[in-house]
Coordinates of C-alpha atoms and ligand atoms in Angstrom, one line a residue:
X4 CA 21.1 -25.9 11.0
X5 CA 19.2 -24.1 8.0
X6 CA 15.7 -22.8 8.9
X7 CA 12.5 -22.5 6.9
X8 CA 10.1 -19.7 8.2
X9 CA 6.4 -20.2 8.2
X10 CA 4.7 -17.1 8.5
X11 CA 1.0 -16.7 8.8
X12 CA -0.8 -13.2 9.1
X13 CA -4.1 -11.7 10.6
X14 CA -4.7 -8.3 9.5
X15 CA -7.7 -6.3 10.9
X16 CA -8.6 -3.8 9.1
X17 CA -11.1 -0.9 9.8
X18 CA -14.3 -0.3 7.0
X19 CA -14.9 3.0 5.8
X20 CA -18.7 3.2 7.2
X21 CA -20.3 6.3 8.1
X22 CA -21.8 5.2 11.4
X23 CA -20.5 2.4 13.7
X24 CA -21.3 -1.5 13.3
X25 CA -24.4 -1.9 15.3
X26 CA -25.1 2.0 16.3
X27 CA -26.0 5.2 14.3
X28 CA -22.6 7.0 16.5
X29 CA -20.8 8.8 13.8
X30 CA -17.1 7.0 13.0
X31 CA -15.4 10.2 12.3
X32 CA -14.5 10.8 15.4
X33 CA -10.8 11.2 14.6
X34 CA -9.2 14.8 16.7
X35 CA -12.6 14.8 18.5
X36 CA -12.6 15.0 22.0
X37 CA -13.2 11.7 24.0
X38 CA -16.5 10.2 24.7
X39 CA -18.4 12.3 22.2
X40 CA -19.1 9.5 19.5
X41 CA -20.6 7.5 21.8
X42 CA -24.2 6.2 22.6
X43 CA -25.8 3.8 25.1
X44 CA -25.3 1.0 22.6
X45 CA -21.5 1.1 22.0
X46 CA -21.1 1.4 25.7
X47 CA -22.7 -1.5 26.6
X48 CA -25.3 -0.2 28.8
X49 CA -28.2 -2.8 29.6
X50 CA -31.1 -2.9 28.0
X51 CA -30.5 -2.2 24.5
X52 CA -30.1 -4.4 21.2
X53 CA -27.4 -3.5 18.8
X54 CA -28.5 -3.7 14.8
X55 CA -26.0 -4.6 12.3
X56 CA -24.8 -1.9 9.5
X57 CA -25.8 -2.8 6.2
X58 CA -22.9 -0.9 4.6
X59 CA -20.5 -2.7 6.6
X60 CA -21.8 -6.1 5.9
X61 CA -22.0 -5.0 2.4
X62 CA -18.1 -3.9 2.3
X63 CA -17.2 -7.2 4.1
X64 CA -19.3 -8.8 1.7
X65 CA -17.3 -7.3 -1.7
X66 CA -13.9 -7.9 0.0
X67 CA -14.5 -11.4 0.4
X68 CA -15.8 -11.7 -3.2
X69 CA -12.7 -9.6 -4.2
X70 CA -10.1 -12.2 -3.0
X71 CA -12.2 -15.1 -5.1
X72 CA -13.2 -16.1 -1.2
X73 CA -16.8 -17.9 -0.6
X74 CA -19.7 -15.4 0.8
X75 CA -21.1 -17.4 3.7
X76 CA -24.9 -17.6 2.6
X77 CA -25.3 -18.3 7.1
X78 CA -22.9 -16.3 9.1
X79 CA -23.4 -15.6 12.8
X80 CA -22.4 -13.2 15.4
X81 CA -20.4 -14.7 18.4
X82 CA -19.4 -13.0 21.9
X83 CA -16.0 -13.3 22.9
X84 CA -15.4 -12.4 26.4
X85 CA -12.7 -11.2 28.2
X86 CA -12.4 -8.0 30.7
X87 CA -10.1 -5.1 29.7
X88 CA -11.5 -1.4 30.9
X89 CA -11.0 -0.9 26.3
X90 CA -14.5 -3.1 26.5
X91 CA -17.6 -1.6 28.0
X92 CA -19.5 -4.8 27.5
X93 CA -16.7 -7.4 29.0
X94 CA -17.2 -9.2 25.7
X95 CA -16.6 -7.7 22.1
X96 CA -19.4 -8.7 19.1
X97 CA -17.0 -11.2 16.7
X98 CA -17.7 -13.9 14.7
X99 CA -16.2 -17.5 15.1
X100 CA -17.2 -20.6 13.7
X101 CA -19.8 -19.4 11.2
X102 CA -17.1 -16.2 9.5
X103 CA -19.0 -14.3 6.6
X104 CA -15.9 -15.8 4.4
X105 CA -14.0 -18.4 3.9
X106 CA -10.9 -19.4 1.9
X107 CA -9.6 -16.7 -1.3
X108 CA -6.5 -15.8 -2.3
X109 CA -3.8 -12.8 -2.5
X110 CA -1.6 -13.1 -5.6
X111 CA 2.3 -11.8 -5.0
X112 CA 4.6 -11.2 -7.6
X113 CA 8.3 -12.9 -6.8
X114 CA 10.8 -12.8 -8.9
X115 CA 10.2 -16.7 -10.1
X116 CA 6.5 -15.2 -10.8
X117 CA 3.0 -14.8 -9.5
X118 CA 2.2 -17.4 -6.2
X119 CA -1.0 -17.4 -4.5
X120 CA -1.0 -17.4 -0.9
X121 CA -4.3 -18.9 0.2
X122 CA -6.7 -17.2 3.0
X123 CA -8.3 -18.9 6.2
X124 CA -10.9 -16.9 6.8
X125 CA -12.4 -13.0 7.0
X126 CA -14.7 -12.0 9.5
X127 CA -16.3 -9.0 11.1
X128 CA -16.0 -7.8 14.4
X129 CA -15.9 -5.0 16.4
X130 CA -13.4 -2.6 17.4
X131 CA -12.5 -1.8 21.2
X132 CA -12.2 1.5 22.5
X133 CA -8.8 3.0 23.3
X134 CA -6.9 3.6 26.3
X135 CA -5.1 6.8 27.1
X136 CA -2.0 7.0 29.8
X137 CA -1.5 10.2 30.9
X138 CA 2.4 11.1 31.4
X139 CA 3.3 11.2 35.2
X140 CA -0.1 9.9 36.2
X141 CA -0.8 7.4 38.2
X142 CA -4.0 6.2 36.2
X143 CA -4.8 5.8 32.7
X144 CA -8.3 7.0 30.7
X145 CA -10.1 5.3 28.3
X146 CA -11.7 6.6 25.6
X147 CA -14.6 5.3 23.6
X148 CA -15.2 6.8 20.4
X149 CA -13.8 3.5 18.6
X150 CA -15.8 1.0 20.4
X151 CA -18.1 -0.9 18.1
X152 CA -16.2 0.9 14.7
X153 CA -16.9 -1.9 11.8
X154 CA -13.8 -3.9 11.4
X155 CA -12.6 -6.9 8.9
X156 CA -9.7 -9.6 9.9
X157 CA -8.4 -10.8 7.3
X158 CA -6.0 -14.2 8.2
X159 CA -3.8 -15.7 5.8
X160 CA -2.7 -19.6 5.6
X161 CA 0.6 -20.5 7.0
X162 CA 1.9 -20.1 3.2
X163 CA 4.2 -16.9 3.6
X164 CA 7.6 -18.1 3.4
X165 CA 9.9 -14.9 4.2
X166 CA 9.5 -11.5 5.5
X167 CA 9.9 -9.8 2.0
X168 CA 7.0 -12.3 1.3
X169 CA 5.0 -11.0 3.9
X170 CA 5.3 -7.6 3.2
X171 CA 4.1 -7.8 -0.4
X172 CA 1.3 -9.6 0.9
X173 CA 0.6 -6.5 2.9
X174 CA 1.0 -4.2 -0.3
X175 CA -1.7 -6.0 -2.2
X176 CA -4.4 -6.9 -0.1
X177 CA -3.9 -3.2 1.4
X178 CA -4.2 -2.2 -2.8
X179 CA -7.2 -4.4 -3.3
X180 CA -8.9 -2.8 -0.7
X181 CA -8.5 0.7 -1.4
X182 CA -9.4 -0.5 -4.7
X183 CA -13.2 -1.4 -3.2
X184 CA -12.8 1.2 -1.4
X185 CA -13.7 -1.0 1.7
X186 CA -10.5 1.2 3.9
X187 CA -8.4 4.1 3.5
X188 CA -5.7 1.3 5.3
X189 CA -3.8 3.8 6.9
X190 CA -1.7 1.8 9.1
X191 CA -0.2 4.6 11.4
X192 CA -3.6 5.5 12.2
X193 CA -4.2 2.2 13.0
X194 CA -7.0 1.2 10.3
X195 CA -5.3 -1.3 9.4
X196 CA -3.3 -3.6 11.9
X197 CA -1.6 -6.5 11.4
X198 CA -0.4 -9.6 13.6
X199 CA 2.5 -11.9 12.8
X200 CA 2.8 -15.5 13.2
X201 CA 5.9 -16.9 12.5
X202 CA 7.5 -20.1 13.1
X203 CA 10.7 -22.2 11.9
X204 CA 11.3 -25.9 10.8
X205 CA 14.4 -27.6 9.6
X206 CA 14.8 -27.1 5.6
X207 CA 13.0 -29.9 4.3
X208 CA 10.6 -30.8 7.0
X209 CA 6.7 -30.5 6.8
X210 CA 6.2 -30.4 10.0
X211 CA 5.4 -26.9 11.4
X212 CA 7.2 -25.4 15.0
X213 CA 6.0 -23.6 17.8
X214 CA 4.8 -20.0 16.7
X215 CA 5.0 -16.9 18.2
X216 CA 2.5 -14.3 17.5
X217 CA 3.7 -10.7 16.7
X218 CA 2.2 -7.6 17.7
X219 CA 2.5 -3.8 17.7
X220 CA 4.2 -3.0 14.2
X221 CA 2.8 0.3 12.9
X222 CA 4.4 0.2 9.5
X223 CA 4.8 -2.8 6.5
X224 CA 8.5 -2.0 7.0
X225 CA 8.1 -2.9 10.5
X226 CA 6.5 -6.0 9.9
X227 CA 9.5 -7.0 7.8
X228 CA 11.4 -5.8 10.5
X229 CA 10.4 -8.0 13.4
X230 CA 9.8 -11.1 11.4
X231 CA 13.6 -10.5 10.7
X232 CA 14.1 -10.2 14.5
X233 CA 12.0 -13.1 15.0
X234 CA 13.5 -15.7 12.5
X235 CA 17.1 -14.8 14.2
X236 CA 15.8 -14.9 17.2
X237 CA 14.0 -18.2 16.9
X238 CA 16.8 -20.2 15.0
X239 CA 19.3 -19.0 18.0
X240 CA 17.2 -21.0 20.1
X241 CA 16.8 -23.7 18.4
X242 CA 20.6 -23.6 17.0
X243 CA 21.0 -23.7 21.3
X244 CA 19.0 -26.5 21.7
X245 CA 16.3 -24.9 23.3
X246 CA 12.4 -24.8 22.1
X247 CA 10.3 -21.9 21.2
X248 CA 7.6 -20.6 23.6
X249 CA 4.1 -20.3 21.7
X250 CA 3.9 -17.0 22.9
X251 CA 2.0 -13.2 21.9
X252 CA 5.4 -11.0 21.8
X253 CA 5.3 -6.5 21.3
X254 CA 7.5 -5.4 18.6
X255 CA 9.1 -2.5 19.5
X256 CA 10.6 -0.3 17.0
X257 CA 12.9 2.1 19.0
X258 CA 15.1 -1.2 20.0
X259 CA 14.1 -2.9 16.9
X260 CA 13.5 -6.2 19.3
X261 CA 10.3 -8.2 20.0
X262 CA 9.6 -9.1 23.6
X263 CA 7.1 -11.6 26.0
X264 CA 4.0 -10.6 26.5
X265 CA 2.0 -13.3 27.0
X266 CA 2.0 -16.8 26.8
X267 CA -0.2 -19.6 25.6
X268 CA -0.6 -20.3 28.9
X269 CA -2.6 -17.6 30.3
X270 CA -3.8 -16.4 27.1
X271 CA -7.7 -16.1 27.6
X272 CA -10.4 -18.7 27.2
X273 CA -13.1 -16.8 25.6
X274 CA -15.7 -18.4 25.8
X275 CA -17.2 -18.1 22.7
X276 CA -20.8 -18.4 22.4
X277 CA -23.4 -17.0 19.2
X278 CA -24.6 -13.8 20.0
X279 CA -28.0 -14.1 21.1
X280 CA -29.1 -10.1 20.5
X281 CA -28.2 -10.6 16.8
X282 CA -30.4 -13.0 14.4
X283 CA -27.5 -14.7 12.0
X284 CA -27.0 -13.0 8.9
X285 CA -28.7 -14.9 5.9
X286 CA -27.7 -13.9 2.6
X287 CA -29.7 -14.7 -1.1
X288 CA -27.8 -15.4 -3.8
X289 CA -29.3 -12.1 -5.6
X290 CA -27.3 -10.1 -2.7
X291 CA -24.7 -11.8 -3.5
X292 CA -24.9 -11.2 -7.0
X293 CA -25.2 -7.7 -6.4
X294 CA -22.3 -7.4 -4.7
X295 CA -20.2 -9.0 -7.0
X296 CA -21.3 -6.9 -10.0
X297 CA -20.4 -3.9 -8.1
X298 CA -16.4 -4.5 -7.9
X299 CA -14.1 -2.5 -9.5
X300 CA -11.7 -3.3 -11.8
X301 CA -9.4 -4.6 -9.3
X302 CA -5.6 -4.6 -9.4
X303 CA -4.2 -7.8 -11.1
X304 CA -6.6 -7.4 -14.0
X305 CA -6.1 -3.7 -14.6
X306 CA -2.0 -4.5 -14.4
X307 CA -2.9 -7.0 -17.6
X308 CA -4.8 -4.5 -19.2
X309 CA -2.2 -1.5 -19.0
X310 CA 0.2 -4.1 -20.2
X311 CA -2.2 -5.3 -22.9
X312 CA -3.2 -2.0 -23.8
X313 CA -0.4 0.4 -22.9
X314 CA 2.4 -2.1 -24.3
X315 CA 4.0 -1.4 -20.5
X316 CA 6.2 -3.6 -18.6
X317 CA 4.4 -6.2 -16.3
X318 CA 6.4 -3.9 -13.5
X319 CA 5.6 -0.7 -14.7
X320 CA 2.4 -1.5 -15.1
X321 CA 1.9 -3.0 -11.3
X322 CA 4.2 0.0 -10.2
X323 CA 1.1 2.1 -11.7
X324 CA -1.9 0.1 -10.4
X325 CA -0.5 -0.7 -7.0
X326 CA -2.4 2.4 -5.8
X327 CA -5.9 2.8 -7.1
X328 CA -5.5 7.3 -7.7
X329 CA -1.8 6.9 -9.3
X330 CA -3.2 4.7 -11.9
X331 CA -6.1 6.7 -12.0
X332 CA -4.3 9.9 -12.3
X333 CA -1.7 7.8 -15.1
X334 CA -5.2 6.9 -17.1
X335 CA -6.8 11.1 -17.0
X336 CA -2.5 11.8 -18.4
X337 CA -2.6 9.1 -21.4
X338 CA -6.5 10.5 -22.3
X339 CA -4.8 13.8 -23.3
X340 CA -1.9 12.7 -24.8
X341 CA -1.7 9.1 -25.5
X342 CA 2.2 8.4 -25.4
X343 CA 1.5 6.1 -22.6
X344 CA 4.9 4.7 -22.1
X345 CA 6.5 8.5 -21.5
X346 CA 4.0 9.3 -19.9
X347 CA 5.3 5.8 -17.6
X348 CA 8.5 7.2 -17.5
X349 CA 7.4 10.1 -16.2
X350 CA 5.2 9.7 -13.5
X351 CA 7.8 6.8 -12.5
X352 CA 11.5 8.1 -12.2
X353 CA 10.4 11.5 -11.7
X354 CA 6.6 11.9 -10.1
X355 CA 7.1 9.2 -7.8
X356 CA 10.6 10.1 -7.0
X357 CA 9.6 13.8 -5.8
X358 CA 6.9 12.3 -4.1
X359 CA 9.0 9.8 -2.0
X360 CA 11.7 12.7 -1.6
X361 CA 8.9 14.5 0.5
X362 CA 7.0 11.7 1.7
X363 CA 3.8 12.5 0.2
X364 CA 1.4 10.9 -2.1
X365 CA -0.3 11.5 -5.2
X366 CA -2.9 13.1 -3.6
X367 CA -0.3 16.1 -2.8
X368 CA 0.2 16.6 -6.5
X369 CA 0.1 20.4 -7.4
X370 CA 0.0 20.0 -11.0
X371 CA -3.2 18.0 -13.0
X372 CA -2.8 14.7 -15.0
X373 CA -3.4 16.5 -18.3
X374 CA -0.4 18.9 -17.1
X375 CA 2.5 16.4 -17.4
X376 CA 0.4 14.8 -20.5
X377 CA 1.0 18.4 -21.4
X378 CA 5.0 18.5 -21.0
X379 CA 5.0 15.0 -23.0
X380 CA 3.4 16.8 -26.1
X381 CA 6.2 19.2 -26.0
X382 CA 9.3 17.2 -25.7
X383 CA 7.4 14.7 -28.4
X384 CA 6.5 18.4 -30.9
X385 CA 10.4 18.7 -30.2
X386 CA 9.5 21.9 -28.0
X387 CA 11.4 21.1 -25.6
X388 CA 14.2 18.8 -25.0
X389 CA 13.7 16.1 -22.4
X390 CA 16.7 17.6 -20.2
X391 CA 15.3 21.0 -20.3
X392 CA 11.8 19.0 -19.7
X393 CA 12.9 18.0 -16.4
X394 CA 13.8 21.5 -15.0
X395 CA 10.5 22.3 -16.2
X396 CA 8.6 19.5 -14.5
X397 CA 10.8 20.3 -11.3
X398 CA 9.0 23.6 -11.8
X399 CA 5.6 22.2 -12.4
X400 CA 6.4 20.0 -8.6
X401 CA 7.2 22.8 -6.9
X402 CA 5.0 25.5 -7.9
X403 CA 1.6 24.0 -9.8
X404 CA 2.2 26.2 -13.1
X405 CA 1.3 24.5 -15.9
X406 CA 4.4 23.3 -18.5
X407 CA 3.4 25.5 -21.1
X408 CA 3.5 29.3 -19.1
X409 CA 6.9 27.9 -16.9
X410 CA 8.3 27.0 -20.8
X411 CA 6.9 30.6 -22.0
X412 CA 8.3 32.3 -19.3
X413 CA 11.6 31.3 -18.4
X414 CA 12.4 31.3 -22.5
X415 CA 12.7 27.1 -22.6
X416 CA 11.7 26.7 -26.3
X417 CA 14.1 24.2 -27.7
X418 CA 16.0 25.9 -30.8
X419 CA 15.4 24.3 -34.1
X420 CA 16.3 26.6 -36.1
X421 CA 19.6 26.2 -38.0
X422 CA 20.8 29.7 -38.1
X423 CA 20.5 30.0 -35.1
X424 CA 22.3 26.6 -33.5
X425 CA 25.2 27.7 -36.4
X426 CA 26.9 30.8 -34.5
X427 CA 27.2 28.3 -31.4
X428 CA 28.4 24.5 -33.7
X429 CA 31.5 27.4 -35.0
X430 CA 32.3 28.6 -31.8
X431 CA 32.4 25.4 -30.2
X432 CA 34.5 24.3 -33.1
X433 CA 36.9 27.1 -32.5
X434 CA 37.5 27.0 -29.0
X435 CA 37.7 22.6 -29.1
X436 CA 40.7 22.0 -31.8
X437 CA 41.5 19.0 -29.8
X438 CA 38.4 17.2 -30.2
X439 CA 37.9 18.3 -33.6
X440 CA 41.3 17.1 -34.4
X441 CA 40.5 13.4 -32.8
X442 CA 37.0 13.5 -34.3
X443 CA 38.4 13.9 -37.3
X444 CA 41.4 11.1 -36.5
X445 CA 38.5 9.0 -36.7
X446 CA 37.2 8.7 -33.1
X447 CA 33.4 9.5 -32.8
X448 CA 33.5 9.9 -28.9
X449 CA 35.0 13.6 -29.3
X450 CA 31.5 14.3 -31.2
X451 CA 29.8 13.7 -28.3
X452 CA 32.0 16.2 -25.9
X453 CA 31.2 19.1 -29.0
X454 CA 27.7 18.4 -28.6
X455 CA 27.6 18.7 -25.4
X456 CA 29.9 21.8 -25.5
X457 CA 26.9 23.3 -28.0
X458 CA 24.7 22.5 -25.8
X459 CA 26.0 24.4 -22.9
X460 CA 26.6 27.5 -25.2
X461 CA 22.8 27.1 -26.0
X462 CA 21.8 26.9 -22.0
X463 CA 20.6 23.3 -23.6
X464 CA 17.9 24.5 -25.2
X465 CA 19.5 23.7 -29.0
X466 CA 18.0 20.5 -30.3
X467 CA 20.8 18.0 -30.0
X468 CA 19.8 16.2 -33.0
X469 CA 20.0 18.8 -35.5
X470 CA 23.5 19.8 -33.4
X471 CA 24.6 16.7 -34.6
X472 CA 24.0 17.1 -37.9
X473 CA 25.0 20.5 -38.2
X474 CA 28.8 19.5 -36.5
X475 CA 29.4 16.6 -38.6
X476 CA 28.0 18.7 -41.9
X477 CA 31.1 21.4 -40.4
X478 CA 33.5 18.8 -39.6
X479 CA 33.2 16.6 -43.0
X480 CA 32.2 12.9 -42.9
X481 CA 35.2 11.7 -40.9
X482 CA 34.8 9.9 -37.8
Ligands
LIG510 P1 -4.2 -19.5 17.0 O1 -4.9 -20.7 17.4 O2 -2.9 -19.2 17.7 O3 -5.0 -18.3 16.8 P2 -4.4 -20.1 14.2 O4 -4.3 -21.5 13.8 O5 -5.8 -19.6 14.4 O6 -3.6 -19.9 15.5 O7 -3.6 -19.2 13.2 C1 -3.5 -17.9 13.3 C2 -2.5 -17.4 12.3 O8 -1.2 -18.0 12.5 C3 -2.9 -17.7 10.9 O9 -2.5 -16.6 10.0 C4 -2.0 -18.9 10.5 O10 -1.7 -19.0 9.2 C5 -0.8 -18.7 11.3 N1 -0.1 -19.9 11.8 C6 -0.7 -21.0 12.3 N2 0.3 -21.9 12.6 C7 1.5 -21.3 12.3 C8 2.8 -21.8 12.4 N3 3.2 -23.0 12.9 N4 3.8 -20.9 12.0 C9 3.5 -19.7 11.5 N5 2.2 -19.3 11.4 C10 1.2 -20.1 11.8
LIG511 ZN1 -23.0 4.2 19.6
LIG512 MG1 -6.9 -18.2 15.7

């Protein structure tokens, strides 16, 4: 039987507040020691109010208008109980049926082009502190420093279709909001999390399966990952005649497997009821307003514009914007020299491919923007070649040095000068009477193998185009 996958996804996602959601405890608490960003109002002690962060509504607030969702003008606070030793208060601060947004959209690019994949809901919540198990102990600790740290969840309609699908759903809302600068999204750090629903149907049906719910993947990769698991694992049950449990299930990565963890059946009852120490949040359209003319350019509409303005491919222009500094960086590059589509090709196959080598980002970058604008000029002022421009740039990577000293002092300059090429086009001549003999037998490939012999009698720093000339001006017009 042939399966369609229906995959849904919640993402929570941390906010980039100073101070926590309804306290003035400091969020950077990350390498501080354990219960030091704490107060009597994130541990739940009686006989205090919490008071919601402005800047946290405010960055809910832009994401929702960022993903064309609607800004609840009435949202409301509810209390979701449940009693794990992560919760000081047995019930963590969420909202439920009054979410501060509703509906949006995340545009993905497939290779058929753009699709929309439609958004439930965002609402904020709390976080829960974290539990520590000591090896070889017989107890565990829990530490609070993340209780009542601002977060987003972000949950998608059941409109993902596979688990490539999936992950460059992850990609763009994860761009977008690094864009608003709402979450530095660092998902091995856990500040941005993400739960997978996934289900299958018979091809051609409408009518959805039993889901399970995914949980523990630390990386997009692994997302992909375990729906993969999942699908196969579901459709063998199926294919067995058997039924899927609606179940929660832990990916875990060292097996590469998902397994149980809980079922519908004694997941909790929470007992959701609106939060009575927090009045609802009531927003004016003027808020609102404010908001919105405070986002960014965000990522779809500055892809157009580099392809619009930059004449670049709709990839390498979304290969360029996908991350709010790269394209940043690309824009300071093309200011100083404005040959944006080298300057593409640059920070594309050989920027990003150094970077990915060493698993760093742009932010690791030794060199400036108006460095490898720099390297452009030459190779474009024919100052270098572009071969000898990549050992430069690999110098540029490794050490910082600008193009122009590393150029200066390893003796890069390209040679354009005739006389100088000449002694090199003879001896090449000389020592290749085979090739000359076929070039001149009228077979053009053999030019290309004296080139290239000039070339390495030159170190490559001759300029290939005036080799050119200068060999077939020795050989004759043959060829
Ligand atoms: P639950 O009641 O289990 O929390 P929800 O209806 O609230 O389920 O949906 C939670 C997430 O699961 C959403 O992202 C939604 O798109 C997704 N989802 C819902 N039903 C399915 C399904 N049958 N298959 C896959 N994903 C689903
Ligand atoms: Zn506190
Ligand atoms: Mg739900």
């Amino acid at each position: 039987m042939d399966y369609q996958p229906v995959i849904g996804l919640e993402v929570h996602v941390q906010l980039s507040t100073r101070s926590k959601l309804f306290c003035g405890c400091s969020t950077d608490y990350s390498g501080k020691p354990p219960n030091t960003h704490v107060c009597p109002v994130c541990l739940g002690l009686p006989g205090v109010l919490p008071v919601l962060n402005d800047e946290a509504l405010r960055l809910a607030v832009k994401t929702v208008l960022a993903v064309d969702g609607e800004v609840a003008r009435f949202s409301q606070f509810a209390r979701k109980q449940y009693f794990y030793p992560d919760l000081p208060k047995a019930y963590q601060i969420s909202q439920y049926d009054r979410p501060i947004g509703l509906g949006g959209h995340i545009e993905i690019d497939l290779p058929g082009g753009p699709r929309r994949i439609g958004l439930t809901r965002i609402h904020m919540e709390e976080d829960a502190g974290k539990l520590v198990h000591p090896a070889g102990e017989a107890h565990s600790l829990v530490d609070y420093n993340r209780c009542c740290v601002p977060l987003i969840e972000i949950v998608s309609e059941p409109e993902l279709r596979t688990p490539e699908e999936a992950k460059l759903y992850l990609q763009k809302l994860k761009s977008v909001l690094e864009y608003l600068e709402a979450s530095d999204c660092n998902m091995e750090e856990g500040s941005l999390r993400c739960d997978a629903n996934v289900s299958l149907m018979p091809v051609g049906s409408s009518t959805f399966g039993a889901k399970a719910e995914v949980k523990n993947m630390n990386s997009f990769k692994a997302v992909a990952r375990a729906l993969e698991y999942e699908i196969e694992r579901q459709a063998k049950v199926l294919d067995d005649g058997g039924r899927v449990a609606q179940e929660t299930r832990l990916w875990d990565e060292a097996s590469g497997r998902t397994f149980p963890m809980r079922s519908k059946e004694d997941a909790h009852d929470y007992r959701y009821f609106p939060e009575p120490d927090l009045p609802p949040v009531v927003l004016e359209p003027e808020y609102i307003d404010s908001v919105r003319k405070s986002l960014p350019e965000l990522p779809d509409a500055r892809r157009a514009r580099y392809m619009a303005q930059f004449g670049l491919s709709a990839y390498d222009a979304g290969v360029l914007t996908a991350d709010r500094r790269l394209a940043g960086w690309f824009e300071t590059g093309v200011g100083v020299h404005p040959n944006a589509k080298a300057l593409s090709n640059w920070v594309q196959s050989e920027l990003l491919g150094y970077l990915n080598r060493d698993g760093l980002d742009i932010g690791a970058v030794k060199f400036s923007p108006a460095d490898l604008a720099e390297l452009v000029k030459l190779i474009d002022a024919g100052t270098i070649s572009g071969k000898i421009a990549k050992d430069v740039f690999a110098e540029m990577y490794a050490s910082g040095r600008p193009p122009a000293a590393v150029v200066r002092e390893k003796g890069l300059e390209q040679i354009s000068d005739e006389s100088a090429i000449e002694g090199a086009v003879q001896k090449a001549i000389e020592a290749n009477a085979e090739a000359v003999a076929s070039y001149r037998a009228g077979k053009p490939a053999a030019l290309g193998f004296l080139v290239g012999q000039v070339m390495r009698l030159t170190k490559g720093k001759a300029n290939p185009g005036l080799v050119n000339k200068l060999l077939r001006e020795k050989l004759g017009g043959e060829g």
